[in-house]
mmCIF file of C-alpha atoms in Angstrom:
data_model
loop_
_atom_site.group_PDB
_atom_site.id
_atom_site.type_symbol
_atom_site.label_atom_id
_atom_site.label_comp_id
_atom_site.label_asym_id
_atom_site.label_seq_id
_atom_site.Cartn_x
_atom_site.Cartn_y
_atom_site.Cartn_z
ATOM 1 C CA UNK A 22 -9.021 -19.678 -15.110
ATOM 2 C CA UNK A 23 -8.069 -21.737 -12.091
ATOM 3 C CA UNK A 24 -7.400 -20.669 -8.969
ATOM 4 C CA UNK A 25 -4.975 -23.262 -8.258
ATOM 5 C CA UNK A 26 -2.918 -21.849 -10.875
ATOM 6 C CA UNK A 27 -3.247 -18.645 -9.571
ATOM 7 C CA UNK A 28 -1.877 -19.480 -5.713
ATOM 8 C CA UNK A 29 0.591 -21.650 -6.913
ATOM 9 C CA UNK A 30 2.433 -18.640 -8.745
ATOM 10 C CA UNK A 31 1.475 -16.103 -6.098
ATOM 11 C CA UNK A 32 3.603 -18.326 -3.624
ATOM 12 C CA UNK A 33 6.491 -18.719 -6.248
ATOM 13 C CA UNK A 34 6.530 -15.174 -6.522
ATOM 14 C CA UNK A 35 6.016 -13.734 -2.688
ATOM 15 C CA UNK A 36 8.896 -15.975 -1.685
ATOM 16 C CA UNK A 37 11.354 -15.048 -4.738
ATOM 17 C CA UNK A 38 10.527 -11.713 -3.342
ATOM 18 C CA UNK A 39 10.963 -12.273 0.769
ATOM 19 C CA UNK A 40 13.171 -15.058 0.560
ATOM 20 C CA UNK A 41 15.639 -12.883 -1.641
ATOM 21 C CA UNK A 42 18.217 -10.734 -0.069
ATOM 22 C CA UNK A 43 16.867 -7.501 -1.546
ATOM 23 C CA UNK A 44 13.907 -8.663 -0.403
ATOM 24 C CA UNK A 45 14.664 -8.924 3.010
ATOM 25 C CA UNK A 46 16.277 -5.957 3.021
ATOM 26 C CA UNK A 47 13.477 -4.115 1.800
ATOM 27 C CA UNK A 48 10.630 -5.053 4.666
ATOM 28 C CA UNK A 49 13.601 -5.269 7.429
ATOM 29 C CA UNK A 50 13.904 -1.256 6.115
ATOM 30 C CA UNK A 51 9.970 -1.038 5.721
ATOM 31 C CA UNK A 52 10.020 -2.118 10.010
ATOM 32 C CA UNK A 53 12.704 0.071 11.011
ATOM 33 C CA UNK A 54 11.135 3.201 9.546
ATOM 34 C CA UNK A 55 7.462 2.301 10.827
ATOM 35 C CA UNK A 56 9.060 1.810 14.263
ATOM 36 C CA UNK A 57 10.885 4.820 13.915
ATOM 37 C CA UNK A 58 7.336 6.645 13.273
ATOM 38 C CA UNK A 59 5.758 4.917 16.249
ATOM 39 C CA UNK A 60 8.254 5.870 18.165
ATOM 40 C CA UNK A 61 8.397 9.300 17.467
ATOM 41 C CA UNK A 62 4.307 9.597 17.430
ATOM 42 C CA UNK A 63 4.413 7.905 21.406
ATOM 43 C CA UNK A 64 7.132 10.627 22.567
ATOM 44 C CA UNK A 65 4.765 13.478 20.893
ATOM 45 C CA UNK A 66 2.025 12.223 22.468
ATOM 46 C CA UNK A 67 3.538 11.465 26.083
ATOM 47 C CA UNK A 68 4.511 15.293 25.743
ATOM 48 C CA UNK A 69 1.156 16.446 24.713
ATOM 49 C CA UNK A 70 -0.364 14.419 28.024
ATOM 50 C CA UNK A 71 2.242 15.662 30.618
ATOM 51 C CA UNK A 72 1.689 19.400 29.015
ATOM 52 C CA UNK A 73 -1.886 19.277 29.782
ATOM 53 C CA UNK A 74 -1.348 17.158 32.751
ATOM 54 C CA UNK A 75 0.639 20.600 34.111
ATOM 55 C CA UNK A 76 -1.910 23.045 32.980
ATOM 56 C CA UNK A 77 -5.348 21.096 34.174
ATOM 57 C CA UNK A 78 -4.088 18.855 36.565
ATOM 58 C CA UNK A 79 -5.014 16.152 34.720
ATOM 59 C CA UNK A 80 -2.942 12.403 35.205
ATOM 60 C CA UNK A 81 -4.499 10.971 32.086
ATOM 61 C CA UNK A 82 -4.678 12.280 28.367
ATOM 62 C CA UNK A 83 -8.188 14.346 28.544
ATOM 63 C CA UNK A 84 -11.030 14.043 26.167
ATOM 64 C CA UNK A 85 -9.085 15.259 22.637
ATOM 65 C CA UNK A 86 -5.553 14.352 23.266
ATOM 66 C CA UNK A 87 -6.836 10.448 22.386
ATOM 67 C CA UNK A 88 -4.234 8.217 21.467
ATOM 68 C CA UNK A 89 -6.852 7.141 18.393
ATOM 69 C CA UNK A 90 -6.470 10.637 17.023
ATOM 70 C CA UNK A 91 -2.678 11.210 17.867
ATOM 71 C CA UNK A 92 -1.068 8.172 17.270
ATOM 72 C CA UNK A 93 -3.148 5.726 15.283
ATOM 73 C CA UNK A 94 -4.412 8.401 12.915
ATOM 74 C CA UNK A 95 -1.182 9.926 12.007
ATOM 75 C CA UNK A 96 0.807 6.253 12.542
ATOM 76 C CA UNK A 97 -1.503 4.883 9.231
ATOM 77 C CA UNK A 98 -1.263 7.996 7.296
ATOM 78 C CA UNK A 99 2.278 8.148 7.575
ATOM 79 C CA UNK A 100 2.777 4.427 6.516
ATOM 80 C CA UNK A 101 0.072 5.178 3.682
ATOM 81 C CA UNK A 102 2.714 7.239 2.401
ATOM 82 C CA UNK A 103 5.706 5.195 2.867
ATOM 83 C CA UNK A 104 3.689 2.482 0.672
ATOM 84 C CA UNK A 105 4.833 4.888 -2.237
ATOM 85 C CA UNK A 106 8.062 4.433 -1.861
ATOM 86 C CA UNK A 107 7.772 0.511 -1.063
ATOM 87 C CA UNK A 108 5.349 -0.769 -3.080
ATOM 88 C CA UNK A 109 7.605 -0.177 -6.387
ATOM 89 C CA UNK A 110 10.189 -2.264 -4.944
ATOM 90 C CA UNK A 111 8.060 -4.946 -4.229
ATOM 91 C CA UNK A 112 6.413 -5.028 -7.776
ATOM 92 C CA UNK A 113 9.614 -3.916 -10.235
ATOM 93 C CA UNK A 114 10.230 -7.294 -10.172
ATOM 94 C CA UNK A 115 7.204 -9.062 -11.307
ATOM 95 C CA UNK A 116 7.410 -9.237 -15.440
ATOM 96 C CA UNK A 117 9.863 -6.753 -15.865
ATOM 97 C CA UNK A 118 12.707 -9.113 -14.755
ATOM 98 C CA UNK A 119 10.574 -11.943 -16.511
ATOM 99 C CA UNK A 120 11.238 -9.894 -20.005
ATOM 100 C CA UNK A 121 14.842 -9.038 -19.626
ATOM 101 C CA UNK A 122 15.966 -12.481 -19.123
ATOM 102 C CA UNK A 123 13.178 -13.722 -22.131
ATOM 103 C CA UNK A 124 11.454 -15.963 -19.252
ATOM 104 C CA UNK A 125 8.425 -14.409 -20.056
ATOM 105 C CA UNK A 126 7.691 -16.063 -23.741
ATOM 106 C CA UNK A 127 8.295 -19.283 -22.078
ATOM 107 C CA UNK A 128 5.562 -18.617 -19.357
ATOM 108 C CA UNK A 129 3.245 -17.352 -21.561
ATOM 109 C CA UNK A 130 4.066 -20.819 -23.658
ATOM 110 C CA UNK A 131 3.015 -22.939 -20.969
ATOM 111 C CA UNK A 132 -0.470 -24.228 -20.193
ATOM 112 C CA UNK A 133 -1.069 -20.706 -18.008
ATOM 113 C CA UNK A 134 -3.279 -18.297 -19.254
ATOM 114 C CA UNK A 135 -2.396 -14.400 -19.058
ATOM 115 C CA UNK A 136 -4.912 -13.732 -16.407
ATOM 116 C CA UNK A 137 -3.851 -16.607 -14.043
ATOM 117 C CA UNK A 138 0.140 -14.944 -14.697
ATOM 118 C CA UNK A 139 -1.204 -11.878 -13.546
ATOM 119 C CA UNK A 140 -3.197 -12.239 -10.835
ATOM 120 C CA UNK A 141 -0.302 -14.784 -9.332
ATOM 121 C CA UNK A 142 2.573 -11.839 -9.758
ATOM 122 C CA UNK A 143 0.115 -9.408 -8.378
ATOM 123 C CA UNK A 144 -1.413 -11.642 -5.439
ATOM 124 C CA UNK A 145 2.551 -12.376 -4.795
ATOM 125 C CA UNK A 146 3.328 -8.800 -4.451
ATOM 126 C CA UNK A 147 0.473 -8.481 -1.911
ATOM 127 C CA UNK A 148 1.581 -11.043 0.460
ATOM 128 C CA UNK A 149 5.334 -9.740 0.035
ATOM 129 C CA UNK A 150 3.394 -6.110 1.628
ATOM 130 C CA UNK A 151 1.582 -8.211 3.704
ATOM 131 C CA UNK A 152 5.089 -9.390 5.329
ATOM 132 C CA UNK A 153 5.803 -5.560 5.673
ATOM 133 C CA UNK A 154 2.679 -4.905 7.292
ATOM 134 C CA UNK A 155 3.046 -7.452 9.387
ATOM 135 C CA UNK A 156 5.016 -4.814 11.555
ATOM 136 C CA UNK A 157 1.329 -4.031 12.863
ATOM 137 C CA UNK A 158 1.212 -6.566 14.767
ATOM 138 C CA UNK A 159 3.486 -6.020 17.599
ATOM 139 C CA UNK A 160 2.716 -2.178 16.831
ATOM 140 C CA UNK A 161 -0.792 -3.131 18.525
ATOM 141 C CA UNK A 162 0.677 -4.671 21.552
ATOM 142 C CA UNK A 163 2.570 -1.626 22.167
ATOM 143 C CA UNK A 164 -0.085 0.340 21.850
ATOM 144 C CA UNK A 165 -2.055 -2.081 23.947
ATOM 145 C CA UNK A 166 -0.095 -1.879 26.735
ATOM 146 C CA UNK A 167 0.706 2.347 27.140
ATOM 147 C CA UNK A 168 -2.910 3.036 26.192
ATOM 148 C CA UNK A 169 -6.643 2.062 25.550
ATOM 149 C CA UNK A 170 -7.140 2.252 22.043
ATOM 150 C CA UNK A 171 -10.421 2.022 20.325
ATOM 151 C CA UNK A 172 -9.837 -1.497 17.708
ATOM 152 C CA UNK A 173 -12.260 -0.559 15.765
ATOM 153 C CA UNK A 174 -10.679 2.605 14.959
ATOM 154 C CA UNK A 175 -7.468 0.916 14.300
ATOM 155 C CA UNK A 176 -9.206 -1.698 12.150
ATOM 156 C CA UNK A 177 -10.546 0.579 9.857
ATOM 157 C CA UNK A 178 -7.280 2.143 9.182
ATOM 158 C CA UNK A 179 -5.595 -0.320 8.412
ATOM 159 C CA UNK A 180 -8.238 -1.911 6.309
ATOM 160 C CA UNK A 181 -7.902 1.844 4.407
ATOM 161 C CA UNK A 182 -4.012 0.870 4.294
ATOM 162 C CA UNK A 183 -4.673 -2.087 2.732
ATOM 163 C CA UNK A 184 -6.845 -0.766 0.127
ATOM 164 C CA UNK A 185 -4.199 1.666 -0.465
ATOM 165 C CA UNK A 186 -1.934 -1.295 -0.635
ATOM 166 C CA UNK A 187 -4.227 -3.209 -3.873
ATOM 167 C CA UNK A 188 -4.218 0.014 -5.590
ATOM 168 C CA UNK A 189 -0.749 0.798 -5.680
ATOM 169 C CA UNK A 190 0.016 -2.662 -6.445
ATOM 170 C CA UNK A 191 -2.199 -2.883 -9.238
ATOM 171 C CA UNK A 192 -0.544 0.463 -10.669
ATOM 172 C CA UNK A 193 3.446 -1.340 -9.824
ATOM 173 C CA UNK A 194 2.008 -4.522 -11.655
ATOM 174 C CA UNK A 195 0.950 -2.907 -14.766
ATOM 175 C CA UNK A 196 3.935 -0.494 -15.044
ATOM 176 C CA UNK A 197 6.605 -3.860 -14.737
ATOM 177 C CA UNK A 198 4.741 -5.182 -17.424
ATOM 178 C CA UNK A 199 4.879 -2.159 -19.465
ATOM 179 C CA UNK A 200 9.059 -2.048 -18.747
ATOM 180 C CA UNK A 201 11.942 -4.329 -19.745
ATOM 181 C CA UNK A 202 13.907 -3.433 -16.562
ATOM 182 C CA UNK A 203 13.298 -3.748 -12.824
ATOM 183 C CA UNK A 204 15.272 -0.264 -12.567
ATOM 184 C CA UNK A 205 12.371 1.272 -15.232
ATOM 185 C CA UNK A 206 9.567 -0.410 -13.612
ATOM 186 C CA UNK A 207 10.429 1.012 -10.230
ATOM 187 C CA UNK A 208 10.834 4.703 -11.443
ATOM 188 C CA UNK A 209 7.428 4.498 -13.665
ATOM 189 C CA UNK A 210 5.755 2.630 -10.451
ATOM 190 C CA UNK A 211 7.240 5.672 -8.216
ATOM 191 C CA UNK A 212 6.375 8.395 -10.185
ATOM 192 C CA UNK A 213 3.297 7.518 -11.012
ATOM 193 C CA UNK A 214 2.297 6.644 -7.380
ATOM 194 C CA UNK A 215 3.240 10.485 -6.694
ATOM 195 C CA UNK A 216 1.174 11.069 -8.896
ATOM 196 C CA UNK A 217 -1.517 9.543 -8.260
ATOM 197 C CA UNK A 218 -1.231 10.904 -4.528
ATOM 198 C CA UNK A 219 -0.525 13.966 -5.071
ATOM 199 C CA UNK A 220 -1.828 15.140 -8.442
ATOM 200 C CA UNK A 221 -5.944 15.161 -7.660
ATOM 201 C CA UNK A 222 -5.062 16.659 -4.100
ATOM 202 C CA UNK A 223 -3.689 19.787 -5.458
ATOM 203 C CA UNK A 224 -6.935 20.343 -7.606
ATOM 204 C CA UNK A 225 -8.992 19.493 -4.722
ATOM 205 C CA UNK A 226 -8.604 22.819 -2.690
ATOM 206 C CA UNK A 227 -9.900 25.092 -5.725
ATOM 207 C CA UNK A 228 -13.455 25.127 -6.664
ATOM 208 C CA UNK A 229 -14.709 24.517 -10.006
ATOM 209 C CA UNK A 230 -15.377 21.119 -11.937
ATOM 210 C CA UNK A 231 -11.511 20.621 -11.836
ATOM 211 C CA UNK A 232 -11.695 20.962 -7.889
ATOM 212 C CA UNK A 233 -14.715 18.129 -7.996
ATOM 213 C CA UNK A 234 -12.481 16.246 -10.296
ATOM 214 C CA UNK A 235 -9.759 16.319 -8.009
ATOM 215 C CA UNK A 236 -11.371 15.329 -4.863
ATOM 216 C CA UNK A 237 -13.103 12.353 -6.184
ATOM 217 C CA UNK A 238 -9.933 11.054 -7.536
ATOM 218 C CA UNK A 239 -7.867 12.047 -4.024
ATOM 219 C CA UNK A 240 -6.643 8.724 -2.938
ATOM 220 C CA UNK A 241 -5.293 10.221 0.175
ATOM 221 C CA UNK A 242 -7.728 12.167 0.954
ATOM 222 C CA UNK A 243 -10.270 8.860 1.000
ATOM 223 C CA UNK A 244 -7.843 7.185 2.814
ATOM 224 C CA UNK A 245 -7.334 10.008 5.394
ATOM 225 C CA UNK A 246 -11.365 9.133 5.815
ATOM 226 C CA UNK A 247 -10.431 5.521 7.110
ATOM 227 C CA UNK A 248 -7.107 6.650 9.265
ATOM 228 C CA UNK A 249 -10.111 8.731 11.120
ATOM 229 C CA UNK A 250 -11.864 5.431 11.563
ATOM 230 C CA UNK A 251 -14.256 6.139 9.028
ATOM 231 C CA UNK A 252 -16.282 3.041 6.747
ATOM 232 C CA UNK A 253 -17.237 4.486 3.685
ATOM 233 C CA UNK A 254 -18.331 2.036 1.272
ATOM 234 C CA UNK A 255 -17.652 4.918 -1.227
ATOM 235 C CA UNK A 256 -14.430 4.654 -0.762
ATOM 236 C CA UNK A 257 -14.216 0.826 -0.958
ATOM 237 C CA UNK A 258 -15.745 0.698 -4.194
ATOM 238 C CA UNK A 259 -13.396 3.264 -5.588
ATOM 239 C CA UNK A 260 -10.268 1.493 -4.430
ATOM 240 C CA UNK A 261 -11.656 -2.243 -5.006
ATOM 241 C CA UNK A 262 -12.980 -0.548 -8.941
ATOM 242 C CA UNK A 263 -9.595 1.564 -9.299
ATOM 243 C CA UNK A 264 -8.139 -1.831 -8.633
ATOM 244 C CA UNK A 265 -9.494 -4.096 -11.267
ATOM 245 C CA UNK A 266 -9.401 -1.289 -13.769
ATOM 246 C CA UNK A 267 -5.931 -0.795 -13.750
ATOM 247 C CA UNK A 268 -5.427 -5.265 -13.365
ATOM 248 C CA UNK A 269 -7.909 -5.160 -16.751
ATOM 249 C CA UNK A 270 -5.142 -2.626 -18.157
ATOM 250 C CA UNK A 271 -2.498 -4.812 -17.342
ATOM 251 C CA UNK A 272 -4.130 -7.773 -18.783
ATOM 252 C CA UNK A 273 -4.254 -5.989 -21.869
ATOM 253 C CA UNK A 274 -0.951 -4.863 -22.029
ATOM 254 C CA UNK A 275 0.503 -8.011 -21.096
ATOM 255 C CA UNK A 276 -1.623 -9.656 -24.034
ATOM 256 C CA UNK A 277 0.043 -6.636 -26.362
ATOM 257 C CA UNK A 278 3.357 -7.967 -25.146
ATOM 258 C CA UNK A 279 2.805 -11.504 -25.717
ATOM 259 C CA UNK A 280 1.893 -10.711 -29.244
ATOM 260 C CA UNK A 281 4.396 -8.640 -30.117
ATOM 261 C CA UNK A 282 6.816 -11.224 -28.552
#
């Protein structure tokens, strides 16, 4: 496999993504609702300060009203979620377009081998959420300026987010190769994301071997770990393994297709 391969179709494919009008519509959409969060977070949290500022005296947000824990924390969580709704737009596209217009057979024809396809599409996706993330950035200096935030806090999160990011990806990049339609790839990719957020936390609050089941398998509730500002190299291994577990399935399936033409 070579790498050189591999960026030259993840470029091809992040900019057919960004560069596209859906495209843009979709991370101009992604900014306006994570400023819309930020927003609202800073006005909860301004209240919280000038409610205890009334009762204690107090000018400043006191020990426990930190703007880690209020804003950062729930800021990253929230956007973890809104990566289930995102992330299937951003990877419907990938094969599932490639096999309704037959483009596919003729990639798989050229000198390219399956893995290098795959890893491109998927690496493409991944800067595409990388442009939507990118709405960090001047979230920081905002934050910067009303507040003293602990950075290493914040880095941690969003280093969970992007975990969170590889792992949904990986799950968008198998289902468009499993579907013949962007439509169907997006719906699988959604549903399944649910799912997969969703579905072990319910079994986690029961006891049992179903209960352990589900909260080994909780992908928020790991990532809920790292909006706290918690490193655990746990829960990298379980994302980075979930990750190339599901890319191995994908491989396979995309082999399946190839062969069945």
């Amino acid at each position: 496999m070579r790498a050189s391969r591999v960026f030259v179709i993840a470029g091809r494919e992040a900019r057919s993504i960004v560069a596209s009008p859906s495209g843009a519509i979709i991370i101009g959409t992604f900014w306006a609702v994570a400023g819309l969060i930020l927003m609202s977070l800073l006005f909860q949290y301004r209240d919280g300060v000038l409610r205890l500022a009334q009762t204690s005296g107090m000018q400043t947000g006191p020990r426990g009203l930190h703007i880690n824990d209020w804003v950062i924390r729930l800021l990253v969580q929230n956007m973890g979620t809104v990566l289930v709704l995102f992330v299937p737009l951003l990877t419907m596209r990938g094969f599932a377009e490639e096999r309704r217009t037959g483009n596919l057979e003729l990639l798989m024809s050229q000198p390219v081998r399956g893995a290098e396809l795959l890893l491109g599409k998927f690496l493409g996706a991944q800067l595409s959420l990388l442009a939507c993330l990118a709405v960090l950035i001047p979230h920081a200096v905002v934050l910067a300026v009303v507040s003293t935030p602990d950075w290493v806090w914040a880095a941690t999160a969003v280093f969970g987010l992007l975990l969170v990011g590889l792992l949904f990806g990986a799950v968008g990049t198998l289902l468009s190769v499993l579907s013949r339609s962007q439509i169907e790839a997006g719906v699988l990719s959604l549903g399944a994301l649910l799912l997969l957020a969703m579905g072990p936390g319910s079994l986690a609050s029961g006891r049992g071997l179903a209960a352990a089941i589900g909260r080994y398998l909780s992908i928020l509730g790991r990532f809920e770990d790292f909006a706290r500002g918690v490193m655990d190299l746990g829960h990298v291994a379980f994302f980075l393994g979930a990750t190339l577990v599901i890319l191995a399935l994908a491989l396979r399936s995309l082999d399946l297709v190839r062969w069945q033409g």
